[in-house]
XYZ file of C-alpha atoms in Angstrom:
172
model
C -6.054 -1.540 57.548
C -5.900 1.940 58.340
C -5.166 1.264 61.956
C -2.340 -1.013 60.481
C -1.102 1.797 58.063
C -0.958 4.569 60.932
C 1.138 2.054 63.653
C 3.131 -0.019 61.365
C 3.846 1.620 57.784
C 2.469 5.082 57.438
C 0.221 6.148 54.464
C 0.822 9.228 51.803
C 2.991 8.310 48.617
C 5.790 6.689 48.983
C 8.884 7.479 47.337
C 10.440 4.297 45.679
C 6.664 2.994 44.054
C 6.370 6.330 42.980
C 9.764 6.300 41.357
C 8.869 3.001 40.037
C 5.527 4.040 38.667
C 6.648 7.420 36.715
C 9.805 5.528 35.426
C 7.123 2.961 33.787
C 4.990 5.959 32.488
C 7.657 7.394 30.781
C 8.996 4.241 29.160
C 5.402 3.728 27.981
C 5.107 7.142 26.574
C 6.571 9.995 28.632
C 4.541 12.778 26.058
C 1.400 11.095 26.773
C 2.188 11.310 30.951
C 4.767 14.149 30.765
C 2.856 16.648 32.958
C 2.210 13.536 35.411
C 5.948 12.721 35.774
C 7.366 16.246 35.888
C 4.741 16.910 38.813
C 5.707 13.588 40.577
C 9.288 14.152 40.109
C 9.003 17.656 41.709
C 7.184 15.841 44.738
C 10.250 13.429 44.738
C 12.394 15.993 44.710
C 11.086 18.063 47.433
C 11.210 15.064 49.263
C 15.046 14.032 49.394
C 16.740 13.498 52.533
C 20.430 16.013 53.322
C 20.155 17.017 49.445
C 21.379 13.598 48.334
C 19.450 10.343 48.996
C 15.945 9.084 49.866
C 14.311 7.093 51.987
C 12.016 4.049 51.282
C 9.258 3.367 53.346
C 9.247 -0.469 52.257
C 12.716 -1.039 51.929
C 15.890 -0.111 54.495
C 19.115 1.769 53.928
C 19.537 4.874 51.824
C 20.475 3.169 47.968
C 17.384 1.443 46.947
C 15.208 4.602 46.841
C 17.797 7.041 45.792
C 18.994 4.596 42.902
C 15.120 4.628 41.811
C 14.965 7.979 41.667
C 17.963 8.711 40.001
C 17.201 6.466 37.280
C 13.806 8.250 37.256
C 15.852 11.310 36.876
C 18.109 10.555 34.422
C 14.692 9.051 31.948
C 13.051 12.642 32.520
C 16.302 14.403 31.779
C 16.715 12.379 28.194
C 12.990 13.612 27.566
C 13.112 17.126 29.080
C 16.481 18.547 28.688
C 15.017 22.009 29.849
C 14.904 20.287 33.145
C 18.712 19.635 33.515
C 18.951 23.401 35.291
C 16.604 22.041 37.779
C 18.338 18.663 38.245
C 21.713 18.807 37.716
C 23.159 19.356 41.011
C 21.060 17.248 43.220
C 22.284 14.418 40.913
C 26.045 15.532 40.999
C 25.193 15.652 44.972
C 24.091 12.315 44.879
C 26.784 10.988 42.888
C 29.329 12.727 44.998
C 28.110 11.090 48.415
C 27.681 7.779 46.837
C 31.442 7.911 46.048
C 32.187 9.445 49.556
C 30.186 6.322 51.516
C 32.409 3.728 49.730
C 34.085 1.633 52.466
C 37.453 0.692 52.246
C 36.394 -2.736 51.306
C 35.144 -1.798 48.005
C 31.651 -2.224 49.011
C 28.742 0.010 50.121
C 26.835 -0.514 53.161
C 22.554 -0.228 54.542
C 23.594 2.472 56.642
C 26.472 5.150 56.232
C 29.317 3.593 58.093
C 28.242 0.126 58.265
C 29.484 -3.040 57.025
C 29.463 -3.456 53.533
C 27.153 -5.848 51.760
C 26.541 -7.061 48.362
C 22.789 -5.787 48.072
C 23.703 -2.114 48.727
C 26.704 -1.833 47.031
C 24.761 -3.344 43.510
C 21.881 -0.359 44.118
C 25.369 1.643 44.836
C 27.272 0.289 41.681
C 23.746 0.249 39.854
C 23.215 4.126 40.397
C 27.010 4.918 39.421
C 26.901 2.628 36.459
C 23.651 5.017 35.211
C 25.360 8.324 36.414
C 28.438 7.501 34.923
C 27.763 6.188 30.690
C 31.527 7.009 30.034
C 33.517 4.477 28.737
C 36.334 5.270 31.281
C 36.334 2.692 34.067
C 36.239 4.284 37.475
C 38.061 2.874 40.417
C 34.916 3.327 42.394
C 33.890 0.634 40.760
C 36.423 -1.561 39.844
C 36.784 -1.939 44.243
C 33.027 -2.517 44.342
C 32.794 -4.910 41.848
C 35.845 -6.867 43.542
C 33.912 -6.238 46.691
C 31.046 -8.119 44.934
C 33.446 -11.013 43.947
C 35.393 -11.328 47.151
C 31.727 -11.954 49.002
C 30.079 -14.031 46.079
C 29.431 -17.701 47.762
C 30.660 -21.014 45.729
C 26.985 -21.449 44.531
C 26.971 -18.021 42.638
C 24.951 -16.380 45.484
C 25.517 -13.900 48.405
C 24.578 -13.311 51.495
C 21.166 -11.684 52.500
C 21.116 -8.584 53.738
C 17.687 -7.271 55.692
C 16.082 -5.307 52.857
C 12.017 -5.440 52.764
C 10.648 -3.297 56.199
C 6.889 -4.462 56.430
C 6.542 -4.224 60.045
C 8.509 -1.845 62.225
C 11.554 -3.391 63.374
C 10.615 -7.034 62.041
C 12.870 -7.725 58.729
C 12.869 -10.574 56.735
């Protein structure tokens, strides 16, 4: 396994479980875990990527993990609102480059000038949606949803998009 873990994935934490996990502790009872998420957010924190998104390890393109941890970060925020001084402009970063990587098809793509494809631009959509609890309906995502309509299939589904990275450079 470990010879696995140092050719194929890597080993240390890894961002989106750990988002995952402290967003689960604090929806169990963030006083009871509070000094474990603060600490783990400050590790995800000094762990973004250009000051706006993160990277998964298991996962590919830059929404997944960075829509985990903003929802993370918006949970710790309604909790700790002495933290807001500390968080406040990595998450209007974030929002800010989400809305700059829209495509001019509405949707959001893997990688930052791709194609656009309905998985990304829901983790895109997903992460505005949270950022964004206004009533007011943004344009942003009025063309993504449309984006998500124009690509939906007869059946109700969409197309895959490469998503789970268990092996280097084999996708499924």
């Amino acid at each position: 396994m470990r010879q696995i873990n140092t050719n194929k994935w890597g080993s240390g934490p890894d961002i989106e479980v750990m988002a995952n996990f402290l967003y689960g502790l604090s929806l169990e009872n963030y006083n009871r875990y509070k000094d474990i998420i603060e600490q783990g957010v400050k590790y995800i924190y000094s762990n973004i990527q250009e000051g706006f998104f993160w990277n998964s390890r298991w996962y590919y393109g830059w929404l997944y993990g960075t829509m985990l941890c903003m929802r993370l970060s918006l949970e710790v925020l309604k909790q700790n609102s002495k933290l807001h001084d500390v968080y406040n402009e990595t998450i209007f970063n974030v929002r800010k480059n989400i809305l700059k990587n829209q495509n001019a098809d509405g949707g959001w793509a893997i990688e930052y000038n791709g194609k656009s494809d309905p998985l990304n631009t829901s983790f895109a959509l997903y992460t505005l949606m949270l950022l964004d609890k206004s009533s007011e309906k943004s344009i942003h995502l009025e063309n993504g949803i449309e984006f998500l309509n124009k690509t939906q299939k007869e059946d109700g589904s969409w197309a895959a998009t490469h998503f789970i990275k268990p092996r280097l450079n084999e996708p499924y």
